[in-house]
Amino acid sequence: MIKPEYKELKDFPISNKKSEGIHYIPADFDNITIRALYNIEYVKREIPLYLNILVPKKQLESNENYPLLVYIQGSAWRKQNVIEHIIPLSNIAKKGFVVAIVQYRDTSIAPFPAQIEDTKTAISFLVEHHQDYQIDTKNIFLGGDSSGGHTAIMTGITANQNILELEEFKYASSIQGIFDFYGPTLVSEMQNEPSIQDHVTPTSPEGLLLGGVNVLEHKQEAYQASPLPYIKKDVNTPPILMIHGNKDRLVPFGQSVLLYNTLKENNKDVTFYCVENADHGGAAFWNNQVLEITYQFLKEHIKK
């Protein structure tokens, strides 16, 4: 009998057992798989809030750290299905990014700016626990779709302005880029384009975002809940990638055009892709072409 004895993989003996017909293939030790960590509590507000984290993992253990993508799942600011896009996001994780999917307080619990406050708190938690998740703290990226895109943009643009936060946010300089898939910009203008969604009444997603009010009767609050007042020529804004379909039935395409034009007018680094004839989300976005564009954007802006 051979007694158990711990050895590192490099020191462990190769089995000498053989049999005719066995096929042999070389191990790919550079391949990255994913370690998935679910329901990591990052703060307790009215309810506990959680992260789902995807950490790159190689066959041979290493102390390598990876850039962090903080992703906010869209939900019309209602309760999120936080794992809705976890499979395509795992493709980004497999390319060498820690991906953390943020749960925010939905509008049944708290209106704007709770979603931005929660995302900043989540980033602070991740930085403070970076060793647990192999995070390169100088390279943080934000991304989201729909209302999550709005949250990502708002979080990144206001990160160094000491606003929309419940505690001091110290990590603005680490945010290297933001991507926004088909997110809204100025909710008081959404009803001015064709849509299948109510954007005005107190029970609409936008009305609930502002606290259960008629959006058109609260245009100043709607403006403050948009990125527009926070985009300034003399305030640093991370590079931004925007992707939106021009047949979006829920968030009008003009919302992204408005944000794009405002960013350009203020000399910001922004790239905008229109997915022709595409609706709100779905396979037209969550595919190899769009994910590769997104990955290349992230890769381009990694700080060495």
Coordinates of C-alpha atoms in Angstrom, one line a residue, residues 48-158:
P48 CA -28.4 42.0 1.3
L49 CA -26.9 42.6 -2.1
Y50 CA -24.8 40.1 -3.9
L51 CA -22.1 39.6 -6.6
N52 CA -21.7 36.6 -8.9
I53 CA -18.0 36.4 -9.8
L54 CA -16.2 34.6 -12.6
V55 CA -12.5 34.2 -12.0
P56 CA -10.1 32.9 -14.7
K57 CA -8.4 29.7 -13.7
K58 CA -5.5 27.8 -15.3
Q59 CA -4.6 24.2 -14.7
L60 CA -1.4 25.1 -13.0
E61 CA -2.1 27.4 -10.0
S62 CA -0.6 30.9 -10.3
N63 CA -0.7 34.2 -8.5
E64 CA -1.6 36.0 -11.7
N65 CA -4.0 38.9 -11.4
Y66 CA -6.6 39.9 -14.0
P67 CA -8.4 43.0 -15.1
L68 CA -11.8 43.4 -13.5
L69 CA -15.1 43.8 -15.5
V70 CA -17.9 45.0 -13.3
Y71 CA -21.1 44.1 -15.2
I72 CA -24.6 45.4 -14.4
Q73 CA -27.4 43.3 -15.7
G74 CA -30.3 45.3 -17.2
S75 CA -33.8 44.9 -15.9
A76 CA -35.7 48.1 -16.5
W77 CA -34.4 49.0 -13.0
R78 CA -36.6 46.2 -11.7
K79 CA -35.5 43.0 -10.0
Q80 CA -32.6 41.6 -12.1
N81 CA -32.0 38.2 -13.5
V82 CA -28.3 38.6 -12.6
I83 CA -27.2 35.4 -14.4
E84 CA -29.1 36.1 -17.7
H85 CA -25.9 36.8 -19.6
I86 CA -23.5 34.8 -17.5
I87 CA -22.7 32.4 -20.4
P88 CA -21.5 35.0 -22.9
L89 CA -19.8 36.9 -20.1
S90 CA -17.8 33.8 -19.3
N91 CA -16.3 34.1 -22.8
I92 CA -14.8 37.4 -21.7
A93 CA -13.6 35.8 -18.4
K94 CA -11.9 33.0 -20.4
K95 CA -9.9 35.7 -22.2
G96 CA -8.4 36.8 -18.9
F97 CA -10.9 39.1 -17.1
V98 CA -12.5 38.7 -13.7
V99 CA -16.2 39.3 -14.3
A100 CA -18.3 40.5 -11.3
I101 CA -22.0 40.8 -12.0
V102 CA -23.7 43.3 -9.6
Q103 CA -27.1 43.1 -8.0
Y104 CA -28.4 46.6 -7.3
R105 CA -31.5 47.7 -5.4
D106 CA -34.3 47.7 -7.8
T107 CA -37.0 50.4 -7.9
S108 CA -39.4 48.5 -5.7
I109 CA -36.8 49.1 -3.0
A110 CA -35.1 52.4 -3.8
P111 CA -35.3 54.9 -6.8
F112 CA -32.3 56.6 -8.4
P113 CA -29.5 57.0 -7.5
A114 CA -29.5 53.7 -5.5
Q115 CA -28.3 51.7 -8.5
I116 CA -25.2 53.9 -9.0
E117 CA -24.5 54.0 -5.2
D118 CA -24.6 50.2 -5.1
T119 CA -22.3 49.7 -8.0
K120 CA -19.7 52.0 -6.5
T121 CA -20.0 50.1 -3.2
A122 CA -19.5 46.8 -5.1
I123 CA -16.4 48.1 -6.8
S124 CA -15.0 49.2 -3.4
F125 CA -15.7 45.7 -2.0
L126 CA -14.0 44.0 -4.9
V127 CA -10.9 46.2 -4.6
E128 CA -10.7 45.7 -0.9
H129 CA -11.0 41.9 -1.4
H130 CA -8.9 41.8 -4.6
Q131 CA -6.6 39.1 -3.3
D132 CA -9.5 36.7 -2.9
Y133 CA -10.5 37.1 -6.6
Q134 CA -7.1 37.7 -8.3
I135 CA -8.0 41.2 -9.4
D136 CA -5.6 43.7 -10.9
T137 CA -6.9 46.8 -9.1
K138 CA -5.4 49.3 -11.5
N139 CA -7.6 47.9 -14.3
I140 CA -11.3 48.2 -13.7
F141 CA -13.9 48.3 -16.4
L142 CA -17.7 48.8 -16.3
G143 CA -20.3 47.4 -18.6
G144 CA -24.0 46.8 -18.8
D145 CA -27.0 46.4 -21.0
S146 CA -30.2 48.4 -21.0
S147 CA -30.8 49.9 -17.5
G148 CA -27.5 48.2 -16.6
G149 CA -25.8 50.2 -19.4
H150 CA -27.3 53.4 -17.9
T151 CA -25.9 52.4 -14.5
A152 CA -22.5 51.6 -15.9
I153 CA -22.3 54.9 -17.7
M154 CA -23.5 56.9 -14.7
T155 CA -21.1 55.1 -12.4
G156 CA -18.1 55.6 -14.6
I157 CA -18.8 59.2 -15.5
T158 CA -19.4 60.3 -11.9

